mmCIF file of C-alpha atoms in Angstrom:
data_model
loop_
_atom_site.group_PDB
_atom_site.id
_atom_site.type_symbol
_atom_site.label_atom_id
_atom_site.label_comp_id
_atom_site.label_asym_id
_atom_site.label_seq_id
_atom_site.Cartn_x
_atom_site.Cartn_y
_atom_site.Cartn_z
ATOM 1 C CA UNK H 1 -18.747 16.409 -12.500
ATOM 2 C CA UNK H 2 -21.682 17.791 -10.268
ATOM 3 C CA UNK H 3 -20.755 21.064 -9.337
ATOM 4 C CA UNK H 4 -20.144 22.568 -5.334
ATOM 5 C CA UNK H 5 -21.988 25.843 -4.394
ATOM 6 C CA UNK H 6 -19.462 29.013 -4.371
ATOM 7 C CA UNK H 7 -19.386 29.417 -0.969
ATOM 8 C CA UNK H 8 -18.877 32.630 0.421
ATOM 9 C CA UNK H 9 -15.101 34.601 0.785
ATOM 10 C CA UNK H 10 -13.188 33.175 3.424
ATOM 11 C CA UNK H 11 -14.044 35.371 6.937
ATOM 12 C CA UNK H 12 -11.581 33.898 9.791
ATOM 13 C CA UNK H 13 -12.373 33.703 13.659
ATOM 14 C CA UNK H 14 -11.488 37.261 15.093
ATOM 15 C CA UNK H 15 -11.680 39.409 18.375
ATOM 16 C CA UNK H 16 -14.659 41.145 17.362
ATOM 17 C CA UNK H 17 -16.506 37.231 16.269
ATOM 18 C CA UNK H 18 -15.265 36.418 19.758
ATOM 19 C CA UNK H 19 -16.984 39.482 21.641
ATOM 20 C CA UNK H 20 -20.127 39.274 19.393
ATOM 21 C CA UNK H 21 -20.647 35.878 21.031
ATOM 22 C CA UNK H 22 -19.764 36.404 24.492
ATOM 23 C CA UNK H 23 -21.640 39.923 24.318
ATOM 24 C CA UNK H 24 -19.119 42.134 25.410
ATOM 25 C CA UNK H 25 -16.274 44.073 24.282
ATOM 26 C CA UNK H 26 -13.313 43.660 21.678
ATOM 27 C CA UNK H 27 -10.910 44.972 25.373
ATOM 28 C CA UNK H 28 -12.542 42.743 27.177
ATOM 29 C CA UNK H 29 -11.739 39.963 25.174
ATOM 30 C CA UNK H 30 -8.385 41.054 24.418
ATOM 31 C CA UNK H 31 -7.844 41.064 28.810
ATOM 32 C CA UNK H 32 -9.501 37.577 28.718
ATOM 33 C CA UNK H 33 -7.576 36.182 26.348
ATOM 34 C CA UNK H 34 -4.231 37.381 27.843
ATOM 35 C CA UNK H 35 -4.053 37.009 31.760
ATOM 36 C CA UNK H 36 -5.115 40.646 32.431
ATOM 37 C CA UNK H 37 -7.547 41.938 34.761
ATOM 38 C CA UNK H 38 -10.881 43.468 34.338
ATOM 39 C CA UNK H 39 -13.372 40.685 33.575
ATOM 40 C CA UNK H 40 -14.442 37.787 35.952
ATOM 41 C CA UNK H 41 -13.984 34.510 35.727
ATOM 42 C CA UNK H 42 -16.550 33.445 34.694
ATOM 43 C CA UNK H 43 -17.014 35.615 32.300
ATOM 44 C CA UNK H 44 -13.248 34.948 30.815
ATOM 45 C CA UNK H 45 -13.586 31.602 30.414
ATOM 46 C CA UNK H 46 -16.690 32.046 28.141
ATOM 47 C CA UNK H 47 -14.437 34.082 26.021
ATOM 48 C CA UNK H 48 -11.915 31.025 25.704
ATOM 49 C CA UNK H 49 -14.664 28.709 25.384
ATOM 50 C CA UNK H 50 -15.516 30.622 22.442
ATOM 51 C CA UNK H 51 -12.030 31.056 20.971
ATOM 52 C CA UNK H 52 -11.341 27.911 20.489
ATOM 53 C CA UNK H 53 -14.680 26.655 19.468
ATOM 54 C CA UNK H 54 -14.123 29.217 16.514
ATOM 55 C CA UNK H 55 -10.189 27.720 16.337
ATOM 56 C CA UNK H 56 -9.253 31.472 17.337
ATOM 57 C CA UNK H 57 -4.928 31.494 19.028
ATOM 58 C CA UNK H 58 -4.930 34.165 20.765
ATOM 59 C CA UNK H 59 -1.438 34.269 20.065
ATOM 60 C CA UNK H 60 -2.114 35.106 16.952
ATOM 61 C CA UNK H 61 -3.973 38.469 17.395
ATOM 62 C CA UNK H 62 -1.918 40.535 14.966
ATOM 63 C CA UNK H 63 -1.962 38.252 11.767
ATOM 64 C CA UNK H 64 -5.657 38.273 12.658
ATOM 65 C CA UNK H 65 -6.942 41.353 12.909
ATOM 66 C CA UNK H 66 -4.717 42.428 9.597
ATOM 67 C CA UNK H 67 -6.513 39.700 7.330
ATOM 68 C CA UNK H 68 -2.777 38.230 5.902
ATOM 69 C CA UNK H 69 -2.917 35.727 3.367
ATOM 70 C CA UNK H 70 -0.479 32.389 4.716
ATOM 71 C CA UNK H 71 0.286 31.298 1.115
ATOM 72 C CA UNK H 72 0.384 28.272 2.589
ATOM 73 C CA UNK H 73 -2.195 24.697 2.769
ATOM 74 C CA UNK H 74 -1.831 22.146 5.152
ATOM 75 C CA UNK H 75 -1.641 18.006 4.315
ATOM 76 C CA UNK H 76 -1.777 15.698 7.728
ATOM 77 C CA UNK H 77 -1.451 12.427 7.484
ATOM 78 C CA UNK H 78 -3.584 9.769 9.565
ATOM 79 C CA UNK H 79 -0.391 7.100 9.336
ATOM 80 C CA UNK H 80 2.393 5.849 10.811
ATOM 81 C CA UNK H 81 5.374 8.295 10.415
ATOM 82 C CA UNK H 82 7.271 5.289 9.268
ATOM 83 C CA UNK H 83 5.093 3.945 6.481
ATOM 84 C CA UNK H 84 5.622 7.714 5.065
ATOM 85 C CA UNK H 85 9.514 7.161 4.176
ATOM 86 C CA UNK H 86 8.793 3.878 2.057
ATOM 87 C CA UNK H 87 5.389 5.180 0.367
ATOM 88 C CA UNK H 88 5.987 6.682 -2.606
ATOM 89 C CA UNK H 89 1.574 7.064 -3.512
ATOM 90 C CA UNK H 90 1.700 9.820 -0.842
ATOM 91 C CA UNK H 91 5.519 10.995 -2.807
ATOM 92 C CA UNK H 92 4.230 10.867 -6.055
ATOM 93 C CA UNK H 93 1.222 12.742 -4.598
ATOM 94 C CA UNK H 94 2.413 15.370 -2.826
ATOM 95 C CA UNK H 95 5.459 15.839 -5.777
ATOM 96 C CA UNK H 96 2.344 17.042 -7.901
ATOM 97 C CA UNK H 97 1.235 18.928 -5.243
ATOM 98 C CA UNK H 98 4.477 20.581 -4.966
ATOM 99 C CA UNK H 99 4.576 21.453 -9.322
ATOM 100 C CA UNK H 100 1.200 23.936 -8.727
ATOM 101 C CA UNK H 101 1.862 25.485 -5.509
ATOM 102 C CA UNK H 102 5.879 26.476 -5.846
ATOM 103 C CA UNK H 103 4.641 28.176 -9.604
ATOM 104 C CA UNK H 104 1.752 30.299 -7.122
ATOM 105 C CA UNK H 105 4.511 30.411 -4.727
ATOM 106 C CA UNK H 106 2.328 28.489 -1.947
ATOM 107 C CA UNK H 107 4.926 26.281 0.400
ATOM 108 C CA UNK H 108 2.624 22.952 2.210
ATOM 109 C CA UNK H 109 2.687 22.356 5.532
ATOM 110 C CA UNK H 110 3.131 18.670 6.722
ATOM 111 C CA UNK H 111 2.020 16.906 10.153
ATOM 112 C CA UNK H 112 0.780 13.081 10.794
ATOM 113 C CA UNK H 113 -1.813 12.705 13.408
ATOM 114 C CA UNK H 114 -2.356 9.514 15.423
ATOM 115 C CA UNK H 115 -6.334 9.813 15.050
ATOM 116 C CA UNK H 116 -9.234 12.261 12.900
ATOM 117 C CA UNK H 117 -10.047 13.620 16.129
ATOM 118 C CA UNK H 118 -6.413 14.807 16.972
ATOM 119 C CA UNK H 119 -6.682 16.062 12.965
ATOM 120 C CA UNK H 120 -9.488 18.261 13.379
ATOM 121 C CA UNK H 121 -7.526 20.534 16.082
ATOM 122 C CA UNK H 122 -4.762 20.386 13.480
ATOM 123 C CA UNK H 123 -7.703 22.237 11.429
ATOM 124 C CA UNK H 124 -8.651 24.345 14.634
ATOM 125 C CA UNK H 125 -5.140 25.248 15.212
ATOM 126 C CA UNK H 126 -3.894 25.684 11.937
ATOM 127 C CA UNK H 127 -7.138 28.211 11.341
ATOM 128 C CA UNK H 128 -7.202 29.861 13.975
ATOM 129 C CA UNK H 129 -2.990 30.815 13.664
ATOM 130 C CA UNK H 130 -3.054 31.835 10.311
ATOM 131 C CA UNK H 131 -0.997 29.338 8.990
ATOM 132 C CA UNK H 132 -3.142 27.864 6.006
ATOM 133 C CA UNK H 133 -4.927 28.882 3.425
ATOM 134 C CA UNK H 134 -6.205 25.877 2.498
ATOM 135 C CA UNK H 135 -5.936 22.654 3.013
ATOM 136 C CA UNK H 136 -6.259 19.078 1.289
ATOM 137 C CA UNK H 137 -7.772 15.833 3.350
ATOM 138 C CA UNK H 138 -7.194 12.108 2.246
ATOM 139 C CA UNK H 139 -7.988 9.138 3.892
ATOM 140 C CA UNK H 140 -12.332 9.419 3.172
ATOM 141 C CA UNK H 141 -13.914 6.915 5.776
ATOM 142 C CA UNK H 142 -17.552 6.745 6.476
ATOM 143 C CA UNK H 143 -19.217 9.430 8.401
ATOM 144 C CA UNK H 144 -15.636 10.936 8.668
ATOM 145 C CA UNK H 145 -15.962 13.412 11.512
ATOM 146 C CA UNK H 146 -13.843 16.180 9.545
ATOM 147 C CA UNK H 147 -15.706 16.684 7.076
ATOM 148 C CA UNK H 148 -18.521 18.189 9.185
ATOM 149 C CA UNK H 149 -15.678 20.638 11.182
ATOM 150 C CA UNK H 150 -13.782 21.820 8.161
ATOM 151 C CA UNK H 151 -17.829 23.062 6.828
ATOM 152 C CA UNK H 152 -17.600 24.517 10.466
ATOM 153 C CA UNK H 153 -14.831 26.339 10.030
ATOM 154 C CA UNK H 154 -14.779 27.482 5.931
ATOM 155 C CA UNK H 155 -11.580 26.029 5.605
ATOM 156 C CA UNK H 156 -11.462 25.584 1.851
ATOM 157 C CA UNK H 157 -10.645 22.001 1.161
ATOM 158 C CA UNK H 158 -10.045 19.010 -1.291
ATOM 159 C CA UNK H 159 -10.885 15.331 -0.206
ATOM 160 C CA UNK H 160 -8.558 13.408 -1.694
ATOM 161 C CA UNK H 161 -10.332 10.063 -2.598
ATOM 162 C CA UNK H 162 -14.043 8.731 -2.477
ATOM 163 C CA UNK H 163 -17.218 9.692 -3.699
ATOM 164 C CA UNK H 164 -18.531 10.035 -0.238
ATOM 165 C CA UNK H 165 -21.030 12.503 1.619
ATOM 166 C CA UNK H 166 -18.488 15.579 2.019
ATOM 167 C CA UNK H 167 -21.115 18.077 1.745
ATOM 168 C CA UNK H 168 -19.591 21.411 -0.230
ATOM 169 C CA UNK H 169 -16.332 20.492 0.485
ATOM 170 C CA UNK H 170 -15.544 19.169 -2.953
ATOM 171 C CA UNK H 171 -13.050 15.910 -4.324
ATOM 172 C CA UNK H 172 -11.139 14.105 -6.385
ATOM 173 C CA UNK H 173 -11.009 10.106 -7.043
ATOM 174 C CA UNK H 174 -10.247 7.184 -8.908
ATOM 175 C CA UNK H 175 -12.860 4.644 -10.116
ATOM 176 C CA UNK H 176 -11.714 2.427 -7.248
ATOM 177 C CA UNK H 177 -14.203 -0.582 -8.805
ATOM 178 C CA UNK H 178 -13.619 -0.262 -12.251
ATOM 179 C CA UNK H 179 -9.949 -0.760 -11.607
ATOM 180 C CA UNK H 180 -10.170 -4.208 -9.462
ATOM 181 C CA UNK H 181 -12.171 -5.723 -12.237
ATOM 182 C CA UNK H 182 -9.972 -4.660 -15.120
ATOM 183 C CA UNK H 183 -7.289 -7.099 -12.565
ATOM 184 C CA UNK H 184 -10.005 -9.320 -11.292
ATOM 185 C CA UNK H 185 -10.788 -10.089 -15.016
ATOM 186 C CA UNK H 186 -7.611 -10.110 -15.981
ATOM 187 C CA UNK H 187 -5.607 -12.611 -13.726
ATOM 188 C CA UNK H 188 -9.430 -15.460 -14.144
ATOM 189 C CA UNK H 189 -8.258 -15.007 -17.829
ATOM 190 C CA UNK H 190 -4.763 -16.229 -16.985
ATOM 191 C CA UNK H 191 -6.623 -18.889 -15.796
ATOM 192 C CA UNK H 192 -6.775 -18.197 -11.889
ATOM 193 C CA UNK H 193 -9.849 -19.982 -9.650
ATOM 194 C CA UNK H 194 -8.382 -18.781 -6.468
ATOM 195 C CA UNK H 195 -7.875 -15.177 -5.870
ATOM 196 C CA UNK H 196 -6.694 -13.640 -2.501
ATOM 197 C CA UNK H 197 -6.688 -9.800 -1.970
ATOM 198 C CA UNK H 198 -4.789 -8.030 0.428
ATOM 199 C CA UNK H 199 -6.655 -5.157 1.652
ATOM 200 C CA UNK H 200 -5.950 -1.920 3.088
ATOM 201 C CA UNK H 201 -7.344 -0.251 6.486
ATOM 202 C CA UNK H 202 -10.137 -1.008 6.998
ATOM 203 C CA UNK H 203 -11.812 2.288 8.016
ATOM 204 C CA UNK H 204 -11.019 3.662 4.728
ATOM 205 C CA UNK H 205 -13.736 4.331 2.450
ATOM 206 C CA UNK H 206 -11.737 3.339 -0.721
ATOM 207 C CA UNK H 207 -10.960 0.342 1.317
ATOM 208 C CA UNK H 208 -14.099 -0.750 1.780
ATOM 209 C CA UNK H 209 -15.140 0.439 -2.186
ATOM 210 C CA UNK H 210 -12.674 -2.051 -3.137
ATOM 211 C CA UNK H 211 -13.389 -4.479 -1.298
ATOM 212 C CA UNK H 212 -17.053 -4.530 -1.981
ATOM 213 C CA UNK H 213 -16.312 -4.506 -5.584
ATOM 214 C CA UNK H 214 -14.629 -7.918 -5.359
ATOM 215 C CA UNK H 215 -16.076 -9.939 -4.028
ATOM 216 C CA UNK H 216 -18.557 -8.427 -6.322
ATOM 217 C CA UNK H 217 -17.131 -8.660 -9.579
ATOM 218 C CA UNK H 218 -15.532 -12.411 -7.822
ATOM 219 C CA UNK H 219 -18.793 -14.031 -7.518
ATOM 220 C CA UNK H 220 -20.248 -12.299 -10.773
ATOM 221 C CA UNK H 221 -17.918 -14.447 -11.803
ATOM 222 C CA UNK H 222 -17.805 -17.890 -10.058
ATOM 223 C CA UNK H 223 -15.250 -17.351 -7.904
ATOM 224 C CA UNK H 224 -16.470 -18.845 -4.574
ATOM 225 C CA UNK H 225 -12.952 -18.898 -3.104
ATOM 226 C CA UNK H 226 -12.021 -15.016 -2.914
ATOM 227 C CA UNK H 227 -11.041 -14.109 0.516
ATOM 228 C CA UNK H 228 -9.685 -10.439 1.686
ATOM 229 C CA UNK H 229 -7.509 -10.328 4.769
ATOM 230 C CA UNK H 230 -6.993 -6.430 6.114
ATOM 231 C CA UNK H 231 -3.744 -5.449 6.835
ATOM 232 C CA UNK H 232 -2.618 -2.026 7.346
ATOM 233 C CA UNK H 233 -0.051 -1.043 3.930
ATOM 234 C CA UNK H 234 3.074 -1.722 5.631
ATOM 235 C CA UNK H 235 5.651 -4.400 4.449
ATOM 236 C CA UNK H 236 5.400 -6.031 7.797
ATOM 237 C CA UNK H 237 1.946 -6.630 8.264
ATOM 238 C CA UNK H 238 1.781 -7.525 3.509
ATOM 239 C CA UNK H 239 3.672 -9.836 4.845
ATOM 240 C CA UNK H 240 2.023 -11.710 7.293
ATOM 241 C CA UNK H 241 -1.699 -11.358 4.978
ATOM 242 C CA UNK H 242 0.688 -13.182 3.198
ATOM 243 C CA UNK H 243 1.251 -15.548 4.950
ATOM 244 C CA UNK H 244 -1.511 -16.341 6.610
ATOM 245 C CA UNK H 245 -3.177 -16.948 2.588
ATOM 246 C CA UNK H 246 -0.562 -18.967 1.759
ATOM 247 C CA UNK H 247 -0.027 -22.071 4.525
ATOM 248 C CA UNK H 248 -3.748 -22.806 3.369
ATOM 249 C CA UNK H 249 -3.704 -26.599 1.953
ATOM 250 C CA UNK H 250 -6.144 -24.957 -0.901
ATOM 251 C CA UNK H 251 -3.730 -20.994 -1.054
ATOM 252 C CA UNK H 252 -4.876 -18.754 -3.462
ATOM 253 C CA UNK H 253 -3.264 -19.049 -7.005
ATOM 254 C CA UNK H 254 -3.438 -15.425 -6.829
ATOM 255 C CA UNK H 255 -3.132 -11.852 -4.739
ATOM 256 C CA UNK H 256 -4.367 -8.264 -5.675
ATOM 257 C CA UNK H 257 -1.822 -6.302 -3.133
ATOM 258 C CA UNK H 258 -3.356 -2.931 -2.064
ATOM 259 C CA UNK H 259 0.038 -1.179 -2.274
ATOM 260 C CA UNK H 260 3.302 -1.753 -4.052
ATOM 261 C CA UNK H 261 5.137 -1.869 -0.850
ATOM 262 C CA UNK H 262 2.635 -4.590 0.364
ATOM 263 C CA UNK H 263 3.124 -6.528 -2.960
ATOM 264 C CA UNK H 264 6.727 -5.999 -2.753
ATOM 265 C CA UNK H 265 6.294 -7.907 0.938
ATOM 266 C CA UNK H 266 4.592 -10.479 -0.568
ATOM 267 C CA UNK H 267 6.787 -11.186 -2.906
ATOM 268 C CA UNK H 268 9.434 -12.047 -0.438
ATOM 269 C CA UNK H 269 7.405 -14.318 1.178
ATOM 270 C CA UNK H 270 6.297 -16.115 -1.140
ATOM 271 C CA UNK H 271 9.757 -16.361 -2.290
ATOM 272 C CA UNK H 272 11.173 -17.361 1.154
ATOM 273 C CA UNK H 273 8.525 -19.991 1.326
ATOM 274 C CA UNK H 274 9.534 -21.558 -2.333
ATOM 275 C CA UNK H 275 6.908 -21.132 -3.784
ATOM 276 C CA UNK H 276 7.565 -19.525 -7.920
ATOM 277 C CA UNK H 277 6.425 -16.202 -9.051
ATOM 278 C CA UNK H 278 4.701 -16.679 -11.217
ATOM 279 C CA UNK H 279 4.954 -20.162 -11.908
ATOM 280 C CA UNK H 280 3.112 -21.273 -8.648
ATOM 281 C CA UNK H 281 1.409 -17.131 -6.995
ATOM 282 C CA UNK H 282 0.710 -14.204 -9.158
ATOM 283 C CA UNK H 283 0.940 -10.599 -7.418
ATOM 284 C CA UNK H 284 -0.232 -7.938 -8.483
ATOM 285 C CA UNK H 285 0.504 -4.336 -6.502
ATOM 286 C CA UNK H 286 -1.988 -1.070 -7.044
ATOM 287 C CA UNK H 287 -0.962 1.399 -6.709
ATOM 288 C CA UNK H 288 1.952 1.428 -10.072
ATOM 289 C CA UNK H 289 6.131 3.335 -8.092
ATOM 290 C CA UNK H 290 9.560 2.548 -9.036
ATOM 291 C CA UNK H 291 9.561 -0.404 -5.639
ATOM 292 C CA UNK H 292 7.656 -2.426 -8.573
ATOM 293 C CA UNK H 293 10.262 -2.483 -11.405
ATOM 294 C CA UNK H 294 13.376 -2.696 -9.095
ATOM 295 C CA UNK H 295 12.413 -6.048 -7.675
ATOM 296 C CA UNK H 296 12.667 -9.731 -9.197
ATOM 297 C CA UNK H 297 10.531 -10.584 -11.169
ATOM 298 C CA UNK H 298 8.845 -7.173 -12.164
ATOM 299 C CA UNK H 299 5.339 -6.641 -10.555
ATOM 300 C CA UNK H 300 2.354 -6.787 -12.946
ATOM 301 C CA UNK H 301 0.718 -2.891 -11.250
ATOM 302 C CA UNK H 302 -2.089 -1.106 -11.084
ATOM 303 C CA UNK H 303 -1.247 1.976 -12.873
ATOM 304 C CA UNK H 304 -2.526 5.286 -12.616
ATOM 305 C CA UNK H 305 -0.345 9.461 -13.003
ATOM 306 C CA UNK H 306 0.307 10.148 -9.122
ATOM 307 C CA UNK H 307 1.675 13.447 -9.222
ATOM 308 C CA UNK H 308 -0.839 14.733 -11.550
ATOM 309 C CA UNK H 309 -3.762 13.215 -9.244
ATOM 310 C CA UNK H 310 -1.738 15.691 -7.000
ATOM 311 C CA UNK H 311 -1.130 18.910 -9.322
ATOM 312 C CA UNK H 312 -4.394 18.910 -9.920
ATOM 313 C CA UNK H 313 -6.203 18.555 -6.479
ATOM 314 C CA UNK H 314 -3.797 21.557 -6.097
ATOM 315 C CA UNK H 315 -5.408 23.373 -8.947
ATOM 316 C CA UNK H 316 -8.742 22.830 -7.164
ATOM 317 C CA UNK H 317 -7.658 23.562 -4.075
ATOM 318 C CA UNK H 318 -6.311 26.800 -5.245
ATOM 319 C CA UNK H 319 -8.730 27.769 -7.114
ATOM 320 C CA UNK H 320 -11.194 27.029 -3.753
ATOM 321 C CA UNK H 321 -9.273 29.364 -1.720
ATOM 322 C CA UNK H 322 -9.875 31.988 -4.130
ATOM 323 C CA UNK H 323 -13.503 31.844 -4.256
ATOM 324 C CA UNK H 324 -13.565 29.690 -7.400
ATOM 325 C CA UNK H 325 -16.982 27.279 -7.561
ATOM 326 C CA UNK H 326 -14.902 24.314 -7.711
ATOM 327 C CA UNK H 327 -16.469 21.257 -9.655
ATOM 328 C CA UNK H 328 -16.586 17.387 -8.016
ATOM 329 C CA UNK H 329 -14.159 15.712 -10.148
ATOM 330 C CA UNK H 330 -13.300 11.661 -10.873
ATOM 331 C CA UNK H 331 -9.798 10.868 -12.623
ATOM 332 C CA UNK H 332 -9.222 8.069 -15.167
ATOM 333 C CA UNK H 333 -8.995 4.312 -13.982
ATOM 334 C CA UNK H 334 -6.260 3.260 -12.898
ATOM 335 C CA UNK H 335 -4.928 0.607 -15.714
ATOM 336 C CA UNK H 336 -3.348 -2.905 -15.505
ATOM 337 C CA UNK H 337 0.795 -2.536 -16.920
ATOM 338 C CA UNK H 338 1.517 -6.636 -16.716
ATOM 339 C CA UNK H 339 4.758 -7.970 -16.354
ATOM 340 C CA UNK H 340 6.374 -10.812 -14.976
ATOM 341 C CA UNK H 341 4.927 -11.847 -11.689
ATOM 342 C CA UNK H 342 1.169 -12.924 -12.720
ATOM 343 C CA UNK H 343 1.209 -15.730 -15.506
ATOM 344 C CA UNK H 344 -1.429 -19.033 -16.089
ATOM 345 C CA UNK H 345 -0.908 -21.292 -12.684
ATOM 346 C CA UNK H 346 0.940 -24.447 -13.022
ATOM 347 C CA UNK H 347 -2.036 -26.795 -12.374
ATOM 348 C CA UNK H 348 -4.412 -25.192 -15.267
#
């Protein structure tokens, strides 16, 4: 575990901060932000620019001066909104958040955004408007533009996923490479030699970690035909990726999917094409969820306690908000839960 240095006590931007940076009085700042006469247009523009830069919102001036706690934390998701209604991972994660937050009378503020840049704008607005006391950060990317913004704002945050370069922000992750290694090893032990993977969004750090690990373990086991097809976690794209794999003459005899929704879609496509699961095709899903047990045959899956994962992240974030030192933590590796969707290939 890596202990992050203790963050200084949280100081939110105030009118006094703007006045100091602009070299004017607090009264002049008030005039400028409220559109009142008393300052030149050039000074007004400079003050407004500084307010935006440090995340101060004039509509929240009274609360800013009072220093009141929001008693809320934020979660922004840069995913299509339609995914959230069917994505068990995020529902499990949020249930874990709520387990800890409700016990401390904290609320969770959720917003779906289109781009990481929009996400940084949301952080600045939330922090400036005193809407949240801290945030959860998911879907870490390489050279993630959100990290320097959060460090600059001194907004308490916990990064879920990694490990990656998060500056002073603590992070919580599980060993994706170890889970992929176990899944591939299991399929090879069953006799599979043509194994494919339908991956998640390619720009996410955990997707890159899984892709690299899948490629390396397959190469080390002599599985030269192993291939990853990128997707976006939706059933539609997961189904399309499955069709592309299965129309090949040398189609895979086993496919690992980066989430359960795509795995269920893949099962449907295989059956639609007249293939037997697991006789003609074995399927492994990641992460395990009720969806995996409700289909026929039930899906072999990589299992971890997502709610416990979220609860741990919430405890970390509440500690960071309180100004306590918070450690980087590696959670337990997902383990394989064999079910009816995997078996030795017929050709073996």
